[in-house]
mmCIF file of C-alpha atoms in Angstrom:
data_model
loop_
_atom_site.group_PDB
_atom_site.id
_atom_site.type_symbol
_atom_site.label_atom_id
_atom_site.label_comp_id
_atom_site.label_asym_id
_atom_site.label_seq_id
_atom_site.Cartn_x
_atom_site.Cartn_y
_atom_site.Cartn_z
ATOM 1 C CA MET A 1 -54.341 44.952 23.261
ATOM 2 C CA GLU A 2 -52.402 44.557 19.916
ATOM 3 C CA ASN A 3 -48.927 44.899 21.747
ATOM 4 C CA VAL A 4 -49.791 41.361 23.360
ATOM 5 C CA LEU A 5 -51.928 39.313 21.077
ATOM 6 C CA ARG A 6 -49.137 40.767 17.542
ATOM 7 C CA PRO A 7 -45.858 38.383 19.240
ATOM 8 C CA VAL A 8 -48.240 35.600 20.371
ATOM 9 C CA ILE A 9 -49.279 35.660 16.728
ATOM 10 C CA VAL A 10 -45.814 36.327 15.186
ATOM 11 C CA VAL A 11 -44.075 34.221 17.809
ATOM 12 C CA GLY A 12 -47.460 31.211 17.260
ATOM 13 C CA GLY A 13 -46.698 31.403 13.840
ATOM 14 C CA SER A 14 -43.894 30.555 13.920
ATOM 15 C CA VAL A 15 -43.956 27.403 16.516
ATOM 16 C CA VAL A 16 -46.628 26.585 14.551
ATOM 17 C CA LEU A 17 -44.739 26.968 10.930
ATOM 18 C CA THR A 18 -42.459 24.411 12.159
ATOM 19 C CA LEU A 19 -43.481 21.248 13.207
ATOM 20 C CA LEU A 20 -46.101 20.724 9.874
ATOM 21 C CA ILE A 21 -43.382 21.404 7.649
ATOM 22 C CA GLY A 22 -41.388 19.394 9.683
ATOM 23 C CA TRP A 23 -44.038 16.523 10.453
ATOM 24 C CA SER A 24 -44.801 16.363 7.161
ATOM 25 C CA VAL A 25 -40.998 16.077 5.234
ATOM 26 C CA ASP A 26 -39.865 13.637 8.386
ATOM 27 C CA ARG A 27 -43.390 11.606 6.970
ATOM 28 C CA LEU A 28 -42.337 11.806 3.028
ATOM 29 C CA LEU A 29 -38.738 10.790 3.891
ATOM 30 C CA ARG A 30 -40.108 7.664 6.372
ATOM 31 C CA ARG A 31 -42.608 6.885 3.222
ATOM 32 C CA ALA A 32 -39.592 7.020 0.478
ATOM 33 C CA ASP A 33 -37.718 4.965 2.708
ATOM 34 C CA ASP A 34 -40.303 2.748 2.661
ATOM 35 C CA ARG A 35 -40.330 1.973 -1.317
ATOM 36 C CA HIS A 36 -36.887 2.063 -1.304
ATOM 37 C CA SER A 37 -35.694 -1.194 1.391
ATOM 38 C CA GLU A 38 -32.633 -1.784 -0.806
ATOM 39 C CA THR A 39 -31.516 2.210 -0.053
ATOM 40 C CA SER A 40 -30.565 3.632 3.449
ATOM 41 C CA LEU A 41 -30.947 7.203 2.384
ATOM 42 C CA TRP A 42 -34.012 8.339 3.319
ATOM 43 C CA GLY A 43 -34.021 6.503 6.391
ATOM 44 C CA LEU A 44 -30.545 8.675 7.431
ATOM 45 C CA LEU A 45 -32.038 11.344 6.202
ATOM 46 C CA ARG A 46 -35.412 11.061 9.101
ATOM 47 C CA ARG A 47 -32.050 12.481 11.081
ATOM 48 C CA GLY A 48 -32.159 15.856 9.955
ATOM 49 C CA ARG A 49 -35.497 16.735 10.971
ATOM 50 C CA VAL A 50 -34.127 18.399 14.529
ATOM 51 C CA PRO A 51 -31.757 20.740 13.257
ATOM 52 C CA PHE A 52 -33.656 20.734 9.748
ATOM 53 C CA GLN A 53 -37.431 22.473 12.111
ATOM 54 C CA LEU A 54 -34.565 24.509 14.167
ATOM 55 C CA VAL A 55 -33.139 26.110 10.823
ATOM 56 C CA LEU A 56 -37.158 27.086 10.213
ATOM 57 C CA PHE A 57 -37.932 28.051 12.679
ATOM 58 C CA ALA A 58 -35.115 31.024 13.020
ATOM 59 C CA ALA A 59 -35.579 31.671 9.075
ATOM 60 C CA LEU A 60 -39.406 32.038 9.660
ATOM 61 C CA LEU A 61 -38.748 34.227 13.286
ATOM 62 C CA ARG A 62 -36.069 36.565 11.926
ATOM 63 C CA GLY A 63 -38.069 37.369 9.368
ATOM 64 C CA SER A 64 -41.903 38.420 11.028
ATOM 65 C CA TYR A 65 -39.647 39.730 14.408
ATOM 66 C CA ALA A 66 -39.745 43.034 12.633
ATOM 67 C CA GLN A 67 -44.575 42.679 13.068
ATOM 68 C CA VAL A 68 -43.195 42.392 16.910
ATOM 69 C CA THR A 69 -42.798 45.704 18.856
ATOM 70 C CA LEU A 70 -41.616 43.272 22.231
ATOM 71 C CA LEU A 71 -38.722 44.727 23.553
ATOM 72 C CA VAL A 72 -37.804 47.419 21.307
ATOM 73 C CA GLU A 73 -34.321 48.500 22.506
ATOM 74 C CA HIS A 74 -32.885 45.124 22.424
ATOM 75 C CA ARG A 75 -34.372 44.607 17.777
ATOM 76 C CA ILE A 76 -30.709 44.050 16.849
ATOM 77 C CA GLY A 77 -29.536 42.371 19.690
ATOM 78 C CA ILE A 78 -32.468 39.479 19.547
ATOM 79 C CA GLY A 79 -32.247 39.755 15.600
ATOM 80 C CA ARG A 80 -28.448 38.529 15.803
ATOM 81 C CA THR A 81 -28.797 36.239 18.080
ATOM 82 C CA LEU A 82 -31.584 34.181 16.277
ATOM 83 C CA THR A 83 -29.065 35.016 12.814
ATOM 84 C CA LEU A 84 -26.263 33.315 14.542
ATOM 85 C CA ILE A 85 -28.867 30.133 15.233
ATOM 86 C CA LEU A 86 -30.053 30.372 11.744
ATOM 87 C CA ILE A 87 -26.081 29.824 10.898
ATOM 88 C CA GLY A 88 -25.577 27.579 13.258
ATOM 89 C CA ALA A 89 -28.369 25.210 12.785
ATOM 90 C CA ALA A 90 -27.759 25.649 8.731
ATOM 91 C CA ALA A 91 -23.952 24.352 9.484
ATOM 92 C CA TRP A 92 -25.205 21.354 11.402
ATOM 93 C CA LEU A 93 -28.269 20.275 9.085
ATOM 94 C CA VAL A 94 -25.282 20.347 6.063
ATOM 95 C CA VAL A 95 -23.264 17.493 7.842
ATOM 96 C CA SER A 96 -26.713 15.940 8.763
ATOM 97 C CA ILE A 97 -26.578 15.779 4.831
ATOM 98 C CA ALA A 98 -23.598 15.771 3.574
ATOM 99 C CA THR A 99 -23.379 12.260 6.264
ATOM 100 C CA ALA A 100 -26.322 10.418 4.991
ATOM 101 C CA VAL A 101 -25.550 11.068 1.525
ATOM 102 C CA VAL A 102 -21.146 9.057 2.012
ATOM 103 C CA GLU A 103 -22.446 6.514 4.140
ATOM 104 C CA THR A 104 -25.123 5.552 1.330
ATOM 105 C CA SER A 105 -22.505 5.988 -1.253
ATOM 106 C CA TYR A 106 -20.690 3.381 1.334
ATOM 107 C CA SER A 107 -23.007 0.940 1.907
ATOM 108 C CA ARG A 108 -23.806 0.392 -1.612
ATOM 109 C CA TYR A 109 -20.205 -0.501 -2.497
ATOM 110 C CA ALA A 110 -19.809 -2.418 -0.004
ATOM 111 C CA ASN A 111 -22.593 -4.771 -0.614
ATOM 112 C CA ALA A 112 -21.830 -4.468 -4.631
ATOM 113 C CA HIS A 113 -17.982 -5.689 -3.908
ATOM 114 C CA ARG A 114 -16.864 -8.746 -2.256
ATOM 115 C CA ASP A 115 -13.673 -7.855 -2.213
ATOM 116 C CA PRO A 116 -12.376 -6.547 1.589
ATOM 117 C CA ALA A 117 -9.347 -4.398 0.949
ATOM 118 C CA ARG A 118 -11.284 -2.216 -1.077
ATOM 119 C CA ILE A 119 -13.981 -2.130 0.825
ATOM 120 C CA ARG A 120 -11.493 -1.216 3.969
ATOM 121 C CA ARG A 121 -10.552 1.384 1.232
ATOM 122 C CA VAL A 122 -13.806 2.862 -0.049
ATOM 123 C CA ARG A 123 -14.164 2.787 4.081
ATOM 124 C CA THR A 124 -10.768 5.014 5.215
ATOM 125 C CA GLN A 125 -11.744 7.294 2.738
ATOM 126 C CA VAL A 126 -15.622 8.271 3.015
ATOM 127 C CA THR A 127 -14.589 8.361 6.384
ATOM 128 C CA LEU A 128 -11.779 10.523 5.948
ATOM 129 C CA ILE A 129 -14.060 13.029 3.028
ATOM 130 C CA GLN A 130 -16.380 13.316 5.946
ATOM 131 C CA ARG A 131 -14.646 14.152 8.036
ATOM 132 C CA VAL A 132 -13.250 17.154 5.733
ATOM 133 C CA VAL A 133 -16.508 17.947 5.092
ATOM 134 C CA THR A 134 -17.387 18.975 8.273
ATOM 135 C CA ALA A 135 -14.074 20.934 9.498
ATOM 136 C CA VAL A 136 -14.753 23.217 6.101
ATOM 137 C CA VAL A 137 -18.147 23.719 7.272
ATOM 138 C CA GLY A 138 -17.404 24.433 10.736
ATOM 139 C CA VAL A 139 -14.640 26.557 9.143
ATOM 140 C CA VAL A 140 -17.627 28.582 6.687
ATOM 141 C CA ALA A 141 -20.442 28.867 10.032
ATOM 142 C CA ALA A 142 -17.870 30.105 11.987
ATOM 143 C CA ALA A 143 -16.145 33.079 9.046
ATOM 144 C CA ALA A 144 -20.322 33.426 8.768
ATOM 145 C CA MET A 145 -21.250 33.534 12.722
ATOM 146 C CA LEU A 146 -17.940 36.394 12.991
ATOM 147 C CA LEU A 147 -18.448 38.861 10.420
ATOM 148 C CA THR A 148 -22.232 38.957 11.054
ATOM 149 C CA PHE A 149 -20.803 41.425 13.726
ATOM 150 C CA PRO A 150 -19.755 44.911 12.661
ATOM 151 C CA ALA A 151 -16.430 44.685 14.553
ATOM 152 C CA MET A 152 -15.236 42.060 13.305
ATOM 153 C CA ARG A 153 -16.013 43.208 9.705
ATOM 154 C CA ALA A 154 -13.832 46.736 10.655
ATOM 155 C CA ALA A 155 -11.016 44.463 11.523
ATOM 156 C CA GLY A 156 -10.783 42.340 8.315
ATOM 157 C CA ALA A 157 -9.818 45.769 6.417
ATOM 158 C CA SER A 158 -6.898 45.547 8.675
ATOM 159 C CA LEU A 159 -6.487 41.569 8.832
ATOM 160 C CA LEU A 160 -5.658 41.784 5.053
ATOM 161 C CA ALA A 161 -3.322 44.271 4.473
ATOM 162 C CA SER A 162 -1.341 42.484 7.050
ATOM 163 C CA ALA A 163 -2.060 39.060 5.787
ATOM 164 C CA GLY A 164 1.747 38.518 4.139
ATOM 165 C CA ILE A 165 3.091 37.789 7.471
ATOM 166 C CA LEU A 166 0.013 36.312 9.198
ATOM 167 C CA GLY A 167 0.105 34.256 6.419
ATOM 168 C CA ILE A 168 4.006 33.164 6.858
ATOM 169 C CA VAL A 169 3.867 33.312 11.071
ATOM 170 C CA ALA A 170 0.261 31.003 10.805
ATOM 171 C CA GLY A 171 2.352 28.258 8.600
ATOM 172 C CA VAL A 172 5.824 28.098 10.780
ATOM 173 C CA ALA A 173 3.247 27.998 14.089
ATOM 174 C CA ALA A 174 1.155 25.079 11.544
ATOM 175 C CA GLN A 175 3.489 23.144 9.809
ATOM 176 C CA SER A 176 3.343 19.492 11.594
ATOM 177 C CA THR A 177 -0.903 20.338 11.934
ATOM 178 C CA LEU A 178 0.019 21.158 8.531
ATOM 179 C CA ALA A 179 1.765 18.078 7.495
ATOM 180 C CA ASN A 180 -0.523 15.647 9.091
ATOM 181 C CA LEU A 181 -3.389 17.400 6.724
ATOM 182 C CA PHE A 182 -1.928 16.543 4.123
ATOM 183 C CA ALA A 183 -0.208 13.285 5.085
ATOM 184 C CA GLY A 184 -4.358 12.225 6.217
ATOM 185 C CA LEU A 185 -5.741 13.151 2.701
ATOM 186 C CA GLN A 186 -2.366 11.155 1.100
ATOM 187 C CA ILE A 187 -2.983 8.260 2.982
ATOM 188 C CA ALA A 188 -6.952 8.292 2.694
ATOM 189 C CA PHE A 189 -6.303 8.114 -1.533
ATOM 190 C CA GLY A 190 -2.634 6.558 -1.726
ATOM 191 C CA ASP A 191 -4.306 3.382 -0.278
ATOM 192 C CA MET A 192 -0.806 3.360 1.722
ATOM 193 C CA VAL A 193 -3.536 1.886 5.370
ATOM 194 C CA ARG A 194 -6.871 1.320 5.581
ATOM 195 C CA LEU A 195 -9.691 0.478 8.595
ATOM 196 C CA GLY A 196 -9.193 -2.516 9.570
ATOM 197 C CA ASP A 197 -5.477 -3.584 8.569
ATOM 198 C CA THR A 198 -3.066 -5.377 10.224
ATOM 199 C CA VAL A 199 -0.146 -3.139 10.577
ATOM 200 C CA VAL A 200 3.043 -3.733 13.040
ATOM 201 C CA VAL A 201 4.463 -0.364 14.544
ATOM 202 C CA ASP A 202 7.506 0.554 15.915
ATOM 203 C CA GLY A 203 6.963 -3.564 16.490
ATOM 204 C CA GLU A 204 3.586 -3.150 18.277
ATOM 205 C CA TRP A 205 1.592 -5.839 15.861
ATOM 206 C CA GLY A 206 -1.954 -4.604 16.189
ATOM 207 C CA THR A 207 -5.193 -3.179 13.759
ATOM 208 C CA VAL A 208 -5.751 0.099 12.090
ATOM 209 C CA GLU A 209 -8.928 1.223 14.627
ATOM 210 C CA GLU A 210 -9.581 5.276 13.685
ATOM 211 C CA ILE A 211 -7.583 7.422 11.005
ATOM 212 C CA THR A 212 -8.177 11.210 11.176
ATOM 213 C CA LEU A 213 -6.984 13.754 9.445
ATOM 214 C CA THR A 214 -4.357 14.559 12.235
ATOM 215 C CA PHE A 215 -3.695 11.067 13.800
ATOM 216 C CA LEU A 216 -4.004 7.134 13.492
ATOM 217 C CA THR A 217 -4.847 4.857 16.450
ATOM 218 C CA VAL A 218 -3.723 0.956 16.737
ATOM 219 C CA ARG A 219 -5.608 -1.143 18.881
ATOM 220 C CA THR A 220 -3.051 -3.725 19.847
ATOM 221 C CA TRP A 221 -3.602 -7.697 20.721
ATOM 222 C CA ASP A 222 -3.702 -6.873 24.349
ATOM 223 C CA GLU A 223 -6.578 -4.087 23.867
ATOM 224 C CA ARG A 224 -4.288 -1.290 23.400
ATOM 225 C CA ARG A 225 -4.964 1.460 21.991
ATOM 226 C CA ILE A 226 -0.832 3.818 19.898
ATOM 227 C CA THR A 227 -2.112 6.831 18.537
ATOM 228 C CA MET A 228 -0.124 8.669 16.529
ATOM 229 C CA PRO A 229 0.301 11.062 14.158
ATOM 230 C CA VAL A 230 -0.161 10.183 10.928
ATOM 231 C CA SER A 231 2.904 11.686 9.200
ATOM 232 C CA TYR A 232 4.770 8.479 10.828
ATOM 233 C CA PHE A 233 2.824 6.414 8.302
ATOM 234 C CA THR A 234 4.303 8.435 5.665
ATOM 235 C CA SER A 235 7.714 9.119 6.091
ATOM 236 C CA LYS A 236 9.236 5.475 7.680
ATOM 237 C CA PRO A 237 8.617 2.308 7.117
ATOM 238 C CA PHE A 238 6.235 -0.414 8.254
ATOM 239 C CA GLU A 239 4.877 -3.114 7.566
ATOM 240 C CA ASN A 240 0.672 -3.597 7.060
ATOM 241 C CA TRP A 241 0.143 -7.543 6.440
ATOM 242 C CA SER A 242 -3.256 -6.477 4.934
ATOM 243 C CA ARG A 243 -1.201 -5.443 2.028
ATOM 244 C CA GLY A 244 -2.558 -7.481 -1.141
ATOM 245 C CA THR A 245 -3.986 -10.756 0.258
ATOM 246 C CA PRO A 246 -4.020 -11.553 3.168
ATOM 247 C CA GLN A 247 -2.375 -14.655 2.738
ATOM 248 C CA MET A 248 0.616 -15.389 4.787
ATOM 249 C CA THR A 249 3.335 -17.882 5.938
ATOM 250 C CA GLY A 250 4.266 -18.598 9.411
ATOM 251 C CA ILE A 251 7.489 -19.682 10.922
ATOM 252 C CA VAL A 252 8.088 -21.930 14.475
ATOM 253 C CA PHE A 253 11.682 -22.328 15.427
ATOM 254 C CA LEU A 254 12.318 -25.653 17.727
ATOM 255 C CA HIS A 255 15.166 -26.083 19.569
ATOM 256 C CA LEU A 256 16.169 -29.530 19.947
ATOM 257 C CA ASP A 257 19.092 -32.358 20.291
ATOM 258 C CA HIS A 258 21.166 -33.398 17.761
ATOM 259 C CA SER A 259 19.743 -36.992 18.616
ATOM 260 C CA ALA A 260 16.438 -35.635 17.338
ATOM 261 C CA PRO A 261 14.048 -37.463 14.824
ATOM 262 C CA VAL A 262 13.230 -34.922 12.672
ATOM 263 C CA GLU A 263 12.103 -37.620 9.565
ATOM 264 C CA ALA A 264 9.416 -38.365 12.380
ATOM 265 C CA MET A 265 9.359 -35.125 13.739
ATOM 266 C CA ARG A 266 8.001 -33.946 9.366
ATOM 267 C CA GLY A 267 5.519 -37.372 9.500
ATOM 268 C CA LYS A 268 4.293 -36.215 12.471
ATOM 269 C CA LEU A 269 3.832 -32.380 11.597
ATOM 270 C CA ARG A 270 2.377 -33.583 8.690
ATOM 271 C CA ASP A 271 -0.700 -35.026 10.951
ATOM 272 C CA ILE A 272 -0.668 -32.121 13.489
ATOM 273 C CA LEU A 273 -1.249 -29.288 10.196
ATOM 274 C CA ARG A 274 -4.368 -32.104 9.190
ATOM 275 C CA GLU A 275 -6.664 -31.085 12.451
ATOM 276 C CA CYS A 276 -5.810 -27.992 12.947
ATOM 277 C CA PRO A 277 -8.962 -25.637 10.581
ATOM 278 C CA ALA A 278 -7.150 -22.847 10.769
ATOM 279 C CA TRP A 279 -4.186 -24.220 7.685
ATOM 280 C CA ASP A 280 -5.173 -23.368 4.804
ATOM 281 C CA GLY A 281 -3.537 -26.114 3.221
ATOM 282 C CA ARG A 282 -1.102 -24.624 0.187
ATOM 283 C CA ASP A 283 2.318 -25.376 2.401
ATOM 284 C CA TYR A 284 4.306 -26.591 4.992
ATOM 285 C CA GLY A 285 7.669 -28.076 5.985
ATOM 286 C CA LEU A 286 10.442 -29.311 8.651
ATOM 287 C CA ALA A 287 14.119 -28.343 7.948
ATOM 288 C CA VAL A 288 17.169 -28.541 9.990
ATOM 289 C CA THR A 289 18.429 -24.388 9.488
ATOM 290 C CA ASP A 290 21.350 -23.782 12.287
ATOM 291 C CA SER A 291 23.518 -26.337 14.660
ATOM 292 C CA THR A 292 25.431 -25.035 18.196
ATOM 293 C CA PRO A 293 27.964 -27.427 20.063
ATOM 294 C CA ASN A 294 24.938 -28.362 22.237
ATOM 295 C CA THR A 295 21.494 -28.369 19.840
ATOM 296 C CA MET A 296 20.487 -27.686 16.495
ATOM 297 C CA GLN A 297 17.901 -25.393 14.933
ATOM 298 C CA VAL A 298 14.614 -26.907 13.162
ATOM 299 C CA ARG A 299 11.829 -25.419 11.359
ATOM 300 C CA ALA A 300 8.614 -25.494 10.586
ATOM 301 C CA LEU A 301 6.658 -23.812 7.851
ATOM 302 C CA VAL A 302 3.416 -23.308 7.785
ATOM 303 C CA THR A 303 0.543 -20.963 5.962
ATOM 304 C CA ALA A 304 -2.839 -19.936 6.838
ATOM 305 C CA LYS A 305 -5.500 -17.914 5.020
ATOM 306 C CA ASP A 306 -4.363 -13.953 7.339
ATOM 307 C CA ALA A 307 -2.579 -13.231 10.534
ATOM 308 C CA ASP A 308 -5.469 -14.370 11.974
ATOM 309 C CA ASP A 309 -5.352 -17.897 11.319
ATOM 310 C CA ILE A 310 -1.324 -18.292 11.110
ATOM 311 C CA TRP A 311 -0.653 -17.292 15.221
ATOM 312 C CA THR A 312 -3.633 -19.760 15.371
ATOM 313 C CA VAL A 313 -1.694 -22.106 13.649
ATOM 314 C CA ARG A 314 1.941 -21.498 15.511
ATOM 315 C CA VAL A 315 1.211 -22.002 18.677
ATOM 316 C CA THR A 316 -0.699 -25.658 17.469
ATOM 317 C CA VAL A 317 2.484 -26.807 15.775
ATOM 318 C CA ARG A 318 4.453 -25.523 18.802
ATOM 319 C CA GLU A 319 2.472 -26.941 21.086
ATOM 320 C CA GLN A 320 1.214 -30.005 19.639
ATOM 321 C CA LEU A 321 5.278 -30.338 18.818
ATOM 322 C CA ILE A 322 6.702 -30.147 22.368
ATOM 323 C CA ARG A 323 4.206 -32.146 23.562
ATOM 324 C CA TRP A 324 5.035 -35.242 21.594
ATOM 325 C CA LEU A 325 8.500 -34.749 21.354
ATOM 326 C CA THR A 326 7.854 -35.270 26.049
ATOM 327 C CA GLU A 327 5.895 -37.844 25.869
ATOM 328 C CA GLN A 328 7.593 -39.847 22.002
ATOM 329 C CA HIS A 329 11.300 -38.674 22.119
ATOM 330 C CA PRO A 330 12.408 -37.194 24.742
ATOM 331 C CA TYR A 331 16.074 -37.541 24.170
ATOM 332 C CA ALA A 332 15.497 -35.187 21.286
ATOM 333 C CA LEU A 333 14.623 -32.193 24.491
ATOM 334 C CA PRO A 334 18.027 -30.137 24.885
ATOM 335 C CA ARG A 335 20.178 -31.288 27.601
ATOM 336 C CA VAL A 336 23.538 -30.147 28.798
ATOM 337 C CA ASN A 337 25.979 -33.207 29.337
ATOM 338 C CA THR A 338 27.209 -33.714 32.308
ATOM 339 C CA ALA A 339 29.282 -36.522 31.389
ATOM 340 C CA GLU A 340 32.243 -36.859 30.993
ATOM 341 C CA ALA A 341 33.924 -36.808 26.932
ATOM 342 C CA ALA A 342 33.790 -40.163 25.487
ATOM 343 C CA LEU A 343 37.714 -41.228 25.268
ATOM 344 C CA LEU A 344 39.764 -42.047 22.065
ATOM 345 C CA PRO A 345 41.521 -45.527 21.894
ATOM 346 C CA GLY A 346 44.201 -46.673 24.614
ATOM 347 C CA GLN A 347 43.439 -43.052 25.987
ATOM 348 C CA GLY A 348 43.711 -43.171 29.645
ATOM 349 C CA PRO A 349 40.389 -43.036 31.884
ATOM 350 C CA ARG A 350 41.370 -39.291 33.489
ATOM 351 C CA THR A 351 44.289 -37.692 31.460
ATOM 352 C CA GLY A 352 43.857 -38.534 27.696
ATOM 353 C CA ARG A 353 47.256 -39.809 28.022
ATOM 354 C CA THR A 354 48.458 -43.391 27.184
ATOM 355 C CA GLU A 355 49.233 -46.262 28.770
ATOM 356 C CA PRO A 356 53.669 -46.395 28.354
ATOM 357 C CA GLU A 357 53.256 -42.076 28.384
ATOM 358 C CA ALA A 358 51.799 -42.404 32.017
ATOM 359 C CA ALA A 359 54.726 -45.690 32.888
ATOM 360 C CA ALA A 360 56.666 -43.299 31.850
ATOM 361 C CA SER A 361 56.038 -40.936 34.463
ATOM 362 C CA ARG A 362 55.111 -42.583 37.868
ATOM 363 C CA PRO A 363 57.667 -42.330 40.493
ATOM 364 C CA HIS A 364 59.918 -45.458 40.357
ATOM 365 C CA HIS A 365 59.726 -46.510 43.431
ATOM 366 C CA ALA A 366 55.737 -46.159 41.859
ATOM 367 C CA ARG A 367 56.646 -47.900 38.943
ATOM 368 C CA HIS A 368 58.201 -51.022 40.948
ATOM 369 C CA ALA A 369 55.908 -52.033 43.386
ATOM 370 C CA HIS A 370 53.739 -53.927 41.558
ATOM 371 C CA GLU A 371 56.722 -56.051 39.970
ATOM 372 C CA PRO A 372 56.982 -59.815 40.470
ATOM 373 C CA PRO A 373 59.706 -60.555 42.895
ATOM 374 C CA ARG A 374 62.680 -62.427 40.839
ATOM 375 C CA THR A 375 64.923 -64.759 41.596
ATOM 376 C CA GLY A 376 67.695 -65.106 39.896
ATOM 377 C CA PRO A 377 71.620 -65.273 41.282
ATOM 378 C CA GLY A 378 71.855 -63.530 44.856
ATOM 379 C CA ARG A 379 68.254 -63.897 45.763
ATOM 380 C CA GLY A 380 66.454 -66.279 48.518
#
């Protein structure tokens, strides 16, 4: 009878204590969250109640399993299994606590500051810090699990003897990975690019959507995702439109006929911008910047507060100027001239020679074909 009751008491007691302690801690965290509504730390810590209860259960059962006479021949294997569960649950709990602290710190900073650039920078940094902590905890937990096996501890001594060679081989094999790892840290703390920044990479315009220790994802304007190693941003030039102030200046080019009314276009541009909400009112202008034998190039300059608004202003100006020229000044649109060139005074209609030269080149009978008959002596 004792052989049956003892396992039931040990296992059942571990379960009851785990549930009781877990419920008590969760209740305390809930009360703290209600009292301190200005911070989300206590509410985020409640997410770790599952790994916390798992740690409690594995620890209680691991410590009291020696008192159980059940499955004595498998005691070592069961004990090692409980140890592995305890290590894994402890790593899960540490990651949950670190995530709660990092997210709370970011929330406080975002609420205290109104500068979007600084908020994106801190967001990038805390995200990468969270990933680094998760990676370190995972590696330590995996190493601790491996060291629970005697064979792995014995192999560790032999591995230390060849650590120099293994280090060189691993360094050469993981050269690109390590380069991306250090590049990710450089991006996070060097403030080169941040989450939410508007960038132009290889001619593609988009927004930085995700930054990890090894790769970076850019979401383009047509909702494609471009994934590239973070080392690209530390070794090649790229455009960051969110760096510094987000204000931007845009340009609209129009190719028009030389007869286009430039002064009237300046007035129309001013009217268009006054009715465009995306224009920030800082500056505008219109000038002829180039000329070809058939057309001239007109440049309209506009400003806006960010990249999205500058796109709206540019397309609005382009559409309304073209429509206004089509309706009010159609002669200003580019066209192919099929008429004959204007002639200089005295030139013939096609040959371009003067009338005396043209007359001299005609045959003798043609020259006299239209002359009036002579009535001199010897003629009737």
